[in-house]
Each structure stands twice: as C-alpha cells, then as structure tokens.
Short mmCIF file of N, CA and C in Angstrom, two decimals:
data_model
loop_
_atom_site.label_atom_id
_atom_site.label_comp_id
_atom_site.label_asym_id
_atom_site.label_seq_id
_atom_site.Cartn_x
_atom_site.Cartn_y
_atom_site.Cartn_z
N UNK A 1 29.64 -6.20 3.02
CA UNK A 1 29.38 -5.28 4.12
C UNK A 1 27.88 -5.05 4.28
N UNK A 2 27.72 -4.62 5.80
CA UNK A 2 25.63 -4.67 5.87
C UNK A 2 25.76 -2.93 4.71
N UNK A 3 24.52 -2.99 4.72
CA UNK A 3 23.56 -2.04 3.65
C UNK A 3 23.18 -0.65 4.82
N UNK A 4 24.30 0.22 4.14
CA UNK A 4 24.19 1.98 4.56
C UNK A 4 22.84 2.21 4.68
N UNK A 5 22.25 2.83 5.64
CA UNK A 5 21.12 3.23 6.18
C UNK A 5 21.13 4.92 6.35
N UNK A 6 20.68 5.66 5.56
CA UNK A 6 21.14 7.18 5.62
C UNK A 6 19.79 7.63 7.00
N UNK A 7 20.00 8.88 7.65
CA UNK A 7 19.07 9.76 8.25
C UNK A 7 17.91 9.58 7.43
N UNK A 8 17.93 9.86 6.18
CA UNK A 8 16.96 10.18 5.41
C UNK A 8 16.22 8.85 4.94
N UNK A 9 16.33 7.68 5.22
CA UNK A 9 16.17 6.78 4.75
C UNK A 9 15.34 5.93 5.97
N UNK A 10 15.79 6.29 7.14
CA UNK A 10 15.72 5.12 8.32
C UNK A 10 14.28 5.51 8.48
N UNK A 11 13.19 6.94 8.44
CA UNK A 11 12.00 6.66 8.88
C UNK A 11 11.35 6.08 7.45
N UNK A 12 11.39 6.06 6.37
CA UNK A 12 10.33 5.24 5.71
C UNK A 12 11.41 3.74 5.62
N UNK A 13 12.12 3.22 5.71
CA UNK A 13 12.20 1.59 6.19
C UNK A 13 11.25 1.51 7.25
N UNK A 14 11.60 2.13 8.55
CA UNK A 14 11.27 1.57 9.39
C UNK A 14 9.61 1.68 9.67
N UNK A 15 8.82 2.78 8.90
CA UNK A 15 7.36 2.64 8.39
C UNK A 15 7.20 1.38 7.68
N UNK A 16 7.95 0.87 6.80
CA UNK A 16 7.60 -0.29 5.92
C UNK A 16 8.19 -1.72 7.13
N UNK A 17 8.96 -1.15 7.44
CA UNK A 17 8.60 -2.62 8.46
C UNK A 17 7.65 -2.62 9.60
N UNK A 18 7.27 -1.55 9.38
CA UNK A 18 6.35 -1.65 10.85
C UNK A 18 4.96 -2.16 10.15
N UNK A 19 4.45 -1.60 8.60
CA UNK A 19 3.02 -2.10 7.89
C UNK A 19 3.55 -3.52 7.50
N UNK A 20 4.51 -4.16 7.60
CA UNK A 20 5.05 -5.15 7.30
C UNK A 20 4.41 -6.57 8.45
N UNK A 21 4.74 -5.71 9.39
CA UNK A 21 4.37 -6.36 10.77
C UNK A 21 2.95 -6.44 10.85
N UNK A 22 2.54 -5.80 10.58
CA UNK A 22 0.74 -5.73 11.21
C UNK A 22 -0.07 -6.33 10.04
N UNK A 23 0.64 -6.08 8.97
CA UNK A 23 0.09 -7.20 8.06
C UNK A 23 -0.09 -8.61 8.04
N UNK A 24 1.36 -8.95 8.80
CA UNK A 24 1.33 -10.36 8.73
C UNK A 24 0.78 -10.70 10.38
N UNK A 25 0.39 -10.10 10.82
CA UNK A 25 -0.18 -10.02 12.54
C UNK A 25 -1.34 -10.57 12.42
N UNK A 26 -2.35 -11.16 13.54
CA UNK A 26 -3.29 -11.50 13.33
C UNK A 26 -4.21 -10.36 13.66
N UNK A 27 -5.24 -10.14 12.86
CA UNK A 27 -6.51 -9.24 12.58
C UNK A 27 -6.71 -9.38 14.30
N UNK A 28 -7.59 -7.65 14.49
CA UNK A 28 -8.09 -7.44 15.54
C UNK A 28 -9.79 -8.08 15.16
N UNK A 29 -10.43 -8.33 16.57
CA UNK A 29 -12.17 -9.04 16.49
C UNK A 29 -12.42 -7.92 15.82
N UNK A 30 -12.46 -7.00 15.87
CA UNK A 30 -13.30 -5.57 14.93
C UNK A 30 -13.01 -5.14 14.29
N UNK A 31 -13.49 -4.25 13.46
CA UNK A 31 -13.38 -3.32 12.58
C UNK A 31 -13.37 -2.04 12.99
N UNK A 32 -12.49 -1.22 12.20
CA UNK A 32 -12.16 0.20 12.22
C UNK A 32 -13.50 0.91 11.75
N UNK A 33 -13.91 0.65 10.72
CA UNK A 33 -15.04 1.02 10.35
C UNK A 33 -15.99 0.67 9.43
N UNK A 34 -17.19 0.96 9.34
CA UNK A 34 -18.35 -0.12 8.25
C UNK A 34 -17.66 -0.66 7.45
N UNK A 35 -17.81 -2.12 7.10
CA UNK A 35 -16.73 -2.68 6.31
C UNK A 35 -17.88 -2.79 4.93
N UNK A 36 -17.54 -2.48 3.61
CA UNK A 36 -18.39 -2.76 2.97
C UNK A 36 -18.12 -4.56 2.26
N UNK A 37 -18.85 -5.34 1.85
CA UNK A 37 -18.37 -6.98 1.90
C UNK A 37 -17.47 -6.89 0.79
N UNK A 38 -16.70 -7.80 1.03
CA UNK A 38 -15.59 -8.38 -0.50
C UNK A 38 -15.94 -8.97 -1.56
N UNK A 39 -15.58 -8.41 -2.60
CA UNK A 39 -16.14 -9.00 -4.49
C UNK A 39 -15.67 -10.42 -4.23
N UNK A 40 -16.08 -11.02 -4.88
CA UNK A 40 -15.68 -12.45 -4.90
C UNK A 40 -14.87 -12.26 -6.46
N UNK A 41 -14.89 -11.10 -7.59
CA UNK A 41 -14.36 -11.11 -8.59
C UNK A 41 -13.25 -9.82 -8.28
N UNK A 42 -13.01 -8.97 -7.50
CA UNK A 42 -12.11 -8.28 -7.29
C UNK A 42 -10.85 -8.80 -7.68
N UNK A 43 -10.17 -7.99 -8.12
CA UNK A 43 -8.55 -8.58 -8.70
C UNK A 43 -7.53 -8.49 -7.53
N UNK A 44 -7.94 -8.06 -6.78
CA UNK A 44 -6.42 -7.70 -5.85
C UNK A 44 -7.58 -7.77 -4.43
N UNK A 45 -6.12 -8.18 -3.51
CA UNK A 45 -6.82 -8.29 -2.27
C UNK A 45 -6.10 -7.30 -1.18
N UNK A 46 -5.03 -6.53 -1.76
CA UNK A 46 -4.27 -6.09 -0.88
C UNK A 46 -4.13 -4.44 -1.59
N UNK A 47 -4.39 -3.63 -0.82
CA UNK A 47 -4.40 -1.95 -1.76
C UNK A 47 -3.55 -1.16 -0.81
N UNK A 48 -2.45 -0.31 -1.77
CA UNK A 48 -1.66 0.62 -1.10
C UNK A 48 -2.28 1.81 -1.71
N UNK A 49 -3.05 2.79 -0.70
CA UNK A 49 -3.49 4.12 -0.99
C UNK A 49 -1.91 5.29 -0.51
N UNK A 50 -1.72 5.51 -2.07
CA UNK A 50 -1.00 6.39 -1.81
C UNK A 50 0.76 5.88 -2.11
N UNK A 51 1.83 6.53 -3.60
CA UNK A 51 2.60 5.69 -3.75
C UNK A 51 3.84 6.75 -3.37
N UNK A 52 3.75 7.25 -2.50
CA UNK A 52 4.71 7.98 -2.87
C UNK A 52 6.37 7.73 -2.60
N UNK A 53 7.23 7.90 -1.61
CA UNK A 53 8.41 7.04 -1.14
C UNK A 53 7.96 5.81 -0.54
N UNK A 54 7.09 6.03 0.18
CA UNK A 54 6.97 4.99 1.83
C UNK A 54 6.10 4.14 0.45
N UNK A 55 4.93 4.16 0.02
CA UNK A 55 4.23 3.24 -0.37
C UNK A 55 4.74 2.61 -1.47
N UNK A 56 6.02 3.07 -2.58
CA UNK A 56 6.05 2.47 -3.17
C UNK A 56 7.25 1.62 -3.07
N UNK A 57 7.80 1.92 -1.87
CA UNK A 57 9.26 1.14 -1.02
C UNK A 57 8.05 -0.37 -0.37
N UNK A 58 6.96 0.07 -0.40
CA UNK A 58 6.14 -1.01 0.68
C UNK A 58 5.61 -1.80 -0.63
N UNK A 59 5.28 -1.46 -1.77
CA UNK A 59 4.87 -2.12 -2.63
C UNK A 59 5.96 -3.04 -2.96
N UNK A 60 7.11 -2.48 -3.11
CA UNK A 60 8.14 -3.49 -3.71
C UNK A 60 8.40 -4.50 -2.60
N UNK A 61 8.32 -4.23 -1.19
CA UNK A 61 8.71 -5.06 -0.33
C UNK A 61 7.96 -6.60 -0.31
N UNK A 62 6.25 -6.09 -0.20
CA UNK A 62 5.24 -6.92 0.09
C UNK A 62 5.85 -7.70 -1.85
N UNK A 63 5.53 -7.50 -2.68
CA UNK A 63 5.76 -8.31 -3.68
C UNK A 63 7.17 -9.25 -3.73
N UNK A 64 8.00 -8.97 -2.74
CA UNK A 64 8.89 -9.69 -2.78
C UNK A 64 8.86 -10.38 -1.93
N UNK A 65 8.26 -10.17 -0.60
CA UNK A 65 8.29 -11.20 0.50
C UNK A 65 7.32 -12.61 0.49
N UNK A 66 7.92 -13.42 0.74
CA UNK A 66 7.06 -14.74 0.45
C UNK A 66 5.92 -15.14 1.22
N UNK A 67 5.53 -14.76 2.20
CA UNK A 67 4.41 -14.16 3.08
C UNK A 67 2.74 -13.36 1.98
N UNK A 68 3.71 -12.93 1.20
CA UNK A 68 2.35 -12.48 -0.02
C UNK A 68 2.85 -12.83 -1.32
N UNK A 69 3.22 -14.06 -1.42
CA UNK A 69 3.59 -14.35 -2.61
C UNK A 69 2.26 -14.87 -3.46
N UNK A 70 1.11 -14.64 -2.98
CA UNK A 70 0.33 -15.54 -3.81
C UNK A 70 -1.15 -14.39 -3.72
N UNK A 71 -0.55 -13.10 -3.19
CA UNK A 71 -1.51 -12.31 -3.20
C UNK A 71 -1.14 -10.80 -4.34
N UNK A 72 -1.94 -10.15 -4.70
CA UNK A 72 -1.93 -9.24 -6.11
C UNK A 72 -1.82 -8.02 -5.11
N UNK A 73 -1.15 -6.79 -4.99
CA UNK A 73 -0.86 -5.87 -4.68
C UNK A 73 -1.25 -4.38 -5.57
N UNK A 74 -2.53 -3.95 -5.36
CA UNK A 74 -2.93 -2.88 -6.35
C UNK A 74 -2.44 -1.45 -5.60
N UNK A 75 -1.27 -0.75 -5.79
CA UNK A 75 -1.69 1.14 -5.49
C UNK A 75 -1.80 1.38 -6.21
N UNK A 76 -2.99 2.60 -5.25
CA UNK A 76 -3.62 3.57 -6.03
C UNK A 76 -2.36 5.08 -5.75
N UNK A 77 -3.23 6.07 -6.70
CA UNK A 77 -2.74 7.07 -6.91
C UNK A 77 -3.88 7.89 -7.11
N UNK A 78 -3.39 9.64 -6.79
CA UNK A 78 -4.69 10.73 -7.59
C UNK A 78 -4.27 10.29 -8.59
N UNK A 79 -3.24 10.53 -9.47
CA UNK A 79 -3.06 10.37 -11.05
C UNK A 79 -2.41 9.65 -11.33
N UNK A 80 -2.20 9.25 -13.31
CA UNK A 80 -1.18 8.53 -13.69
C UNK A 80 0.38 9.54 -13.86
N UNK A 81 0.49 10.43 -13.18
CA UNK A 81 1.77 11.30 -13.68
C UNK A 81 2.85 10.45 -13.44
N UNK A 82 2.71 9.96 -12.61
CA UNK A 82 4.24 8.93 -12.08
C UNK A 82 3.98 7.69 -11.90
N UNK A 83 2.79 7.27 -12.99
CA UNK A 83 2.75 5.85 -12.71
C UNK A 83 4.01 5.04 -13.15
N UNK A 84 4.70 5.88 -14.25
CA UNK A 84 6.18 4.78 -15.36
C UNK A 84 7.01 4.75 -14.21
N UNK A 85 7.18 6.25 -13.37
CA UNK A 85 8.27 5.69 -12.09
C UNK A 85 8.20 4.52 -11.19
N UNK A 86 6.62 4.64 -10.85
CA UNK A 86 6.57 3.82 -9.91
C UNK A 86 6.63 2.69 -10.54
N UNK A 87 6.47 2.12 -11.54
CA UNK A 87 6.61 0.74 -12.03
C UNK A 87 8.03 0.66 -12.67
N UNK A 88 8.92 1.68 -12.64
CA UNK A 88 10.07 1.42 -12.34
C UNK A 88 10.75 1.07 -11.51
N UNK A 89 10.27 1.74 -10.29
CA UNK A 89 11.00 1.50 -9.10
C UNK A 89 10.30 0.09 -8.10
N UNK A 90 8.82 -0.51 -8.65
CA UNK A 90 8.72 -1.04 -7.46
C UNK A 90 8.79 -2.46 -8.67
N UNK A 91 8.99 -2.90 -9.83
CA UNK A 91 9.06 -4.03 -10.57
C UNK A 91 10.41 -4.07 -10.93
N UNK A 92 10.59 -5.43 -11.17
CA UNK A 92 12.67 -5.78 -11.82
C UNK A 92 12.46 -5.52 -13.20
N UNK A 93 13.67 -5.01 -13.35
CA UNK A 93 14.31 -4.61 -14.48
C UNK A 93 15.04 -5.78 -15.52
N UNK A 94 15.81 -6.14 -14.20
CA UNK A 94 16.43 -7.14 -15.13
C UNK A 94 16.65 -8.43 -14.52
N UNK A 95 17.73 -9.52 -14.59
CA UNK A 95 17.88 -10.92 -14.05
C UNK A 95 17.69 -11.53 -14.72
N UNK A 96 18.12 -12.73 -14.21
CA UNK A 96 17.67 -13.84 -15.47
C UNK A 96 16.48 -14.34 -15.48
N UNK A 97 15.73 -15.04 -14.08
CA UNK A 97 14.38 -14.98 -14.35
C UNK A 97 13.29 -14.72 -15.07
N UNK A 98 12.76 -14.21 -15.92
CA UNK A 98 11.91 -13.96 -16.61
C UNK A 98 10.45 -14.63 -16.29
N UNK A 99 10.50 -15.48 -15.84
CA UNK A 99 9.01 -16.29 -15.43
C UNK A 99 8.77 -15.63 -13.97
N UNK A 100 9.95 -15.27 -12.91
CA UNK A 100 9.21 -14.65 -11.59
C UNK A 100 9.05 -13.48 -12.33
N UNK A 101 10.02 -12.35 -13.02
CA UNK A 101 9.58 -11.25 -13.19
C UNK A 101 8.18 -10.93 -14.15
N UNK A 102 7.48 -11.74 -14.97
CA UNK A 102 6.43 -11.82 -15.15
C UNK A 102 5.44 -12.06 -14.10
N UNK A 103 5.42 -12.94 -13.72
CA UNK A 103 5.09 -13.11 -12.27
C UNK A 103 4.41 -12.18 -11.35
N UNK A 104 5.56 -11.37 -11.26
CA UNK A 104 5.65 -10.47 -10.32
C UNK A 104 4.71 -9.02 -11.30
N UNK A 105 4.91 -8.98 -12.54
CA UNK A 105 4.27 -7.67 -13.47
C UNK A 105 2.45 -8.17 -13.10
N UNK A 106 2.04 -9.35 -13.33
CA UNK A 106 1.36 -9.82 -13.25
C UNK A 106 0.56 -9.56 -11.97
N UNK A 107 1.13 -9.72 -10.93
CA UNK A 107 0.52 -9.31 -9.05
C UNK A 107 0.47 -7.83 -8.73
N UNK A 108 0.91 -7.45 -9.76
CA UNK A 108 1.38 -5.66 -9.32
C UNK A 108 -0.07 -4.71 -10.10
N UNK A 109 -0.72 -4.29 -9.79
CA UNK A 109 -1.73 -3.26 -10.22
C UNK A 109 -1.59 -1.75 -10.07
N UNK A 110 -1.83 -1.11 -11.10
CA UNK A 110 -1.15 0.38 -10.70
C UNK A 110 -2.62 1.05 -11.40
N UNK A 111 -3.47 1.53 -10.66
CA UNK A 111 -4.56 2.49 -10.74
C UNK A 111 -4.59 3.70 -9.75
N UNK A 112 -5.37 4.45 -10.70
CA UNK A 112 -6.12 6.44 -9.81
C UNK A 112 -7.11 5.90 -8.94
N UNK A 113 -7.48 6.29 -8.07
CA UNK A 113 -8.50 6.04 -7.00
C UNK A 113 -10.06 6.64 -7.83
N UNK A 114 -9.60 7.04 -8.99
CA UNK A 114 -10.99 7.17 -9.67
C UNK A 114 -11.04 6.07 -10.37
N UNK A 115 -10.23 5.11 -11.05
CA UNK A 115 -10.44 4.18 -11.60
C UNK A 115 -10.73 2.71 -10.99
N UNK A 116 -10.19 2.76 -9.46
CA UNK A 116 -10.53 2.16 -8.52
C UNK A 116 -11.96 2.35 -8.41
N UNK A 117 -12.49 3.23 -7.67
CA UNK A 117 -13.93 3.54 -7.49
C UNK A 117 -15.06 2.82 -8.86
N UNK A 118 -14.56 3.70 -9.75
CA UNK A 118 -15.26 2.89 -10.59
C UNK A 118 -15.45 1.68 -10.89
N UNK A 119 -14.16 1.07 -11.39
CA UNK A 119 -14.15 -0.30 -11.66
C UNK A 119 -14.87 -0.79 -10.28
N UNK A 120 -14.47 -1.05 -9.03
CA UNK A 120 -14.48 -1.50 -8.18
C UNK A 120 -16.23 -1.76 -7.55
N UNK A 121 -16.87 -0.53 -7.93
CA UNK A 121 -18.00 -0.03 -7.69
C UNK A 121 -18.64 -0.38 -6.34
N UNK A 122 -17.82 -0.51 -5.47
CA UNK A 122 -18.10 -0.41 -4.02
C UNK A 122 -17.10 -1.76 -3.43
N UNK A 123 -16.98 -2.80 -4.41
CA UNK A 123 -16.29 -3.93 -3.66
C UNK A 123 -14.89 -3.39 -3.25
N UNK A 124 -14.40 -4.01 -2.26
CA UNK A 124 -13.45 -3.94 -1.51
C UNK A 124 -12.49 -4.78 -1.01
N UNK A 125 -11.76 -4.26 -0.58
CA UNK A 125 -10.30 -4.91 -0.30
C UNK A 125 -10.00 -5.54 1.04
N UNK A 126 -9.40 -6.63 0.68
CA UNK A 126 -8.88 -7.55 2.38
C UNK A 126 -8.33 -6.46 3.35
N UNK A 127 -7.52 -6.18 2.50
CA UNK A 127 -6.16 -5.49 3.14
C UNK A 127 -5.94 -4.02 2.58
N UNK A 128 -5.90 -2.90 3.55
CA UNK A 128 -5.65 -1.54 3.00
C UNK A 128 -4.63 -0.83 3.50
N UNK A 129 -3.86 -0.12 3.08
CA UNK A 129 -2.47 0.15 3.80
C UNK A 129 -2.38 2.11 3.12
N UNK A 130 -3.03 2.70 4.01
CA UNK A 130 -2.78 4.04 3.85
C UNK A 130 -1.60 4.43 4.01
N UNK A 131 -1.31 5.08 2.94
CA UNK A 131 0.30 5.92 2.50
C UNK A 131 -0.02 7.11 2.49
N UNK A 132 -0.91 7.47 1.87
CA UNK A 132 -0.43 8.95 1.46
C UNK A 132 -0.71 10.01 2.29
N UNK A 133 0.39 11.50 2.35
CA UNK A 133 0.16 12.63 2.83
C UNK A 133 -0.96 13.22 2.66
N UNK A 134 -1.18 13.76 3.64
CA UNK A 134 -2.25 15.39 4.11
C UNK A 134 -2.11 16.17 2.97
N UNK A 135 -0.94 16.64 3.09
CA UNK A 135 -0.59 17.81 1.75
C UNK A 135 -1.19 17.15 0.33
N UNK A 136 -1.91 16.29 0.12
CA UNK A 136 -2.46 15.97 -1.20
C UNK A 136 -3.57 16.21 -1.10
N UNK A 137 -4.17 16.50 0.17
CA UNK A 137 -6.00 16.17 0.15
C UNK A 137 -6.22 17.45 0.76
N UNK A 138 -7.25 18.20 0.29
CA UNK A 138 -7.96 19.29 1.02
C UNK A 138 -8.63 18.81 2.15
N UNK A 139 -9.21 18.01 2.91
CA UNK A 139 -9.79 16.97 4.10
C UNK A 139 -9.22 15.72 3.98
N UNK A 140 -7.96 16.19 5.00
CA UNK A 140 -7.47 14.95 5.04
C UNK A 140 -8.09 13.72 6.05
N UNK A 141 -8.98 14.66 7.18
CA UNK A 141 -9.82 13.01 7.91
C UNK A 141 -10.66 12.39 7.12
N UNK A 142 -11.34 13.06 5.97
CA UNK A 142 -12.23 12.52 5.34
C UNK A 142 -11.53 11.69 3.78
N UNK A 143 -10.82 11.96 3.64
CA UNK A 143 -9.82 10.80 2.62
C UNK A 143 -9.86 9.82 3.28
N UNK A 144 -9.08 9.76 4.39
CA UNK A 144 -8.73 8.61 5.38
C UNK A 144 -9.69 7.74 5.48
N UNK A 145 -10.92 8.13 5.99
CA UNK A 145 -12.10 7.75 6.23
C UNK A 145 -12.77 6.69 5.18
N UNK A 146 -12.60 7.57 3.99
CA UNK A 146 -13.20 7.26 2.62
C UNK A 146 -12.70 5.75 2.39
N UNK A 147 -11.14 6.12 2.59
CA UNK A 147 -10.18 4.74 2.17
C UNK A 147 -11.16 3.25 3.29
N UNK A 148 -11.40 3.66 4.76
CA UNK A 148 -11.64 3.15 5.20
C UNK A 148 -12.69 2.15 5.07
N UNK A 149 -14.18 3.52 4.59
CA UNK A 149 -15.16 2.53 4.13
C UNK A 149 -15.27 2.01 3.00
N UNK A 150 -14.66 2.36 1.94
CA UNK A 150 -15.21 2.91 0.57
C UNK A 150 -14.21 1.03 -0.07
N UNK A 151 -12.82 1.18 0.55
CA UNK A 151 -12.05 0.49 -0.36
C UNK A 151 -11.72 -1.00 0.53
N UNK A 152 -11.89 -0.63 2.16
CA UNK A 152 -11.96 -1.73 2.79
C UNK A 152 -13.06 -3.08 2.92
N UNK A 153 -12.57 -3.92 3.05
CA UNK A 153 -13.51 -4.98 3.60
C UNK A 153 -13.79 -5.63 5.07
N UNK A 154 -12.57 -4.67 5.53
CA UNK A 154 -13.14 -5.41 7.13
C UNK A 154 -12.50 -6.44 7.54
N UNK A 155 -12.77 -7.04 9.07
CA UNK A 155 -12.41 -7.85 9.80
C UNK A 155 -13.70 -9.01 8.93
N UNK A 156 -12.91 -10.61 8.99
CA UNK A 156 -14.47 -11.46 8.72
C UNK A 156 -13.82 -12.93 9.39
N UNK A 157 -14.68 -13.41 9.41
CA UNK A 157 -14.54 -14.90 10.10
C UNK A 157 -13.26 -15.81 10.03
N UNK A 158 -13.15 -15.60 8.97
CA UNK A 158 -11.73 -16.08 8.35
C UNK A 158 -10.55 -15.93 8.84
N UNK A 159 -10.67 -15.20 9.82
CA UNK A 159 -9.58 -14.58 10.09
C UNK A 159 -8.51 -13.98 9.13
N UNK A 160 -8.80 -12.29 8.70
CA UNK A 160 -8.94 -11.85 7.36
C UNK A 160 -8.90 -10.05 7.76
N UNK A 161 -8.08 -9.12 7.34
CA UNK A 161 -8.40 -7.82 7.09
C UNK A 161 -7.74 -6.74 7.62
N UNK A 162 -7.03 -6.29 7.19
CA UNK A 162 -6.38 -5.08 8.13
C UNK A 162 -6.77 -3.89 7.24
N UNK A 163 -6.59 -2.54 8.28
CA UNK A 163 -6.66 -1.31 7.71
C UNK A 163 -5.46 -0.55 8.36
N UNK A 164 -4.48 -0.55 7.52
CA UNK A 164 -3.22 0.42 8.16
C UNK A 164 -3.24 1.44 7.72
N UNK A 165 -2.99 2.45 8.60
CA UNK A 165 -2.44 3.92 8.45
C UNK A 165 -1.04 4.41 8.75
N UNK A 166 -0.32 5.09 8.06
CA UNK A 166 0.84 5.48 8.14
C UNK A 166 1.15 6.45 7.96
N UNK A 167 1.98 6.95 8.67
CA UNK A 167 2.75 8.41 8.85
C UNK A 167 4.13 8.41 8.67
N UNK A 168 4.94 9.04 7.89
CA UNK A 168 6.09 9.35 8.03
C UNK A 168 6.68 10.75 8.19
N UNK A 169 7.53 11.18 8.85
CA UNK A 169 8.50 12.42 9.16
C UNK A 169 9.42 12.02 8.95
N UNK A 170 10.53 13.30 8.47
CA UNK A 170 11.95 13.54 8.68
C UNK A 170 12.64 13.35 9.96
N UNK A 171 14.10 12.75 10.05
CA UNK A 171 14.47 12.70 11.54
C UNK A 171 14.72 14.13 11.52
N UNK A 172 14.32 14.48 12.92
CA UNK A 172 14.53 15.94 13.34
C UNK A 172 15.60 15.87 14.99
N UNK A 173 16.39 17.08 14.51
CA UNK A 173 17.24 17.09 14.95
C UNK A 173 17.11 18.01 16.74
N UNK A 174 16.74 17.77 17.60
CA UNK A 174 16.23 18.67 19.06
C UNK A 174 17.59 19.83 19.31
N UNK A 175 17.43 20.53 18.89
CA UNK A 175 18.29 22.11 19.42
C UNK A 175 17.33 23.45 20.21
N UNK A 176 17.51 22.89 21.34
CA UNK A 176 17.23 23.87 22.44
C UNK A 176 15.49 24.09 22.20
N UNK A 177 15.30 22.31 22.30
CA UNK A 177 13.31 22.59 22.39
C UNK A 177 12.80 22.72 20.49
N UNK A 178 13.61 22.84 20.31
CA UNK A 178 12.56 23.27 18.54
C UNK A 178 12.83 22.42 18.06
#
C-alpha cells in the first residue's frame, strides 16, 4: 500500500522536496550575497544550517538520493545536545550492506556552527540549505545573513552553488478568518 502521509507530516516532506528541487536545478547567474571563495581542502560541499525535523528529514534524503551520491553532507547545529539523535535518525541502523552504510557514515558530518567557523576559518560551501527557526536566534535576519556570507560560496563559472532558505508551518486549519 502507498506510504500514510499525516497533516503533520505533509509540510516538512513537501519543504524537503521543494530544497530537493532547487538543488538539483540549475544555479541562478548571481549571487544572493558576497560569496566568500571555496577551500579547495574543505570536507563537505553541501551544509544543512539547522537540524531540526525539516533538516534532518533533508539530510537523510540528500544522502540517499543518487543525484548526491558522491557529495559529503555536513549539518550544523548551535549544539551537540542532539547530535546522537540526529545521527540516529538521519544514518542506517541496520541491513546487510555494511560497505554503503559505511559509506554513507563517512559523507555525513555533524558539527556546532562554532566548530564550523572555526575549523572552516572563512572557507565555504557549494551548497547551503537554511533550516533552522527564528525561535533559536535572537536576530534572526542577521543569522540568515551570516549563513549567507560567512558559510556560502556563491554562484561560480562552473556552473556551481545554491543558497536555500526554508520555512516550515503547521497546516492550519481557516475557521471564520483566523
């Protein structure tokens, strides 16, 4: 039988298929904003800011789809409090495989956006895919922003770079205007 789709479920799928889409889309001529250039030693080319439902439903997706099978997928986080979940929920457990699920432990990066910064020390990422809520940041345009210049790399010749932003809500139900 197809796969139950709850209320509660249908807006972050349908967020992850929509960063799904624009990922694999071709780059706009410009940039969103100052792109700072790409490490040539950077480990990952693809960064999910922010893991919470939506990003870490998008982490598991992009690592499974064969479209980024050959690219490393780092989210970040403020902290490690839920890093064991999230590498519960977005890596296999079990199967017989053992060489993809290494594989796959292997492409998956789980860092704090302070350990990012640092390590990183300005180099930046192909690909950036903003997840996370407002309610985490005291300035939330200026997070956004940050992600933008700080962790991106920009549009480049190559034809090369996206910067996604994402929003998710609850389905809400319209009774008389509210």
């Amino acid at each position: 039988p197809p796969p139950i789709i709850t209320r509660t479920m249908a807006p972050h799928l349908l967020s992850s298929l929509l960063v799904l889409i624009a990922l694999t889309a071709p780059s706009p001529s410009t940039a969103f904003a100052t792109p700072q250039p790409i490490a040539p030693t950077a480990q990952s080319d693809l960064a999910i800011v922010g893991c919470g439902v939506l990003g870490t439903s998008l982490c598991k997706q992009l690592l499974n789809h064969p479209k980024f099978a050959s690219r490393t997928i780092t989210a970040i986080t403020k902290s490690k409090s839920r890093h064991d979940a999230i590498r519960d929920r977005v890596l296999p457990t079990n199967g017989d495989d053992d060489t993809a699920n290494a594989e796959m432990e292997e492409r998956f990066v789980l860092k704090t956006m302070d350990e990012i910064l640092e390590q990183y020390n300005g180099h930046s990422f192909k690909d950036v895919v903003f997840c996370a809520p407002p309610s985490g940041f005291d300035d939330y345009p200026t997070a956004v922003k940050d992600a933008a210049t700080q962790l991106w790399s920009g549009t480049n010749e190559e034809g090369g770079g996206s910067f996604v932003f994402t929003s998710s809500g609850g389905v809400y139900e319209g009774i008389d205007g509210e």
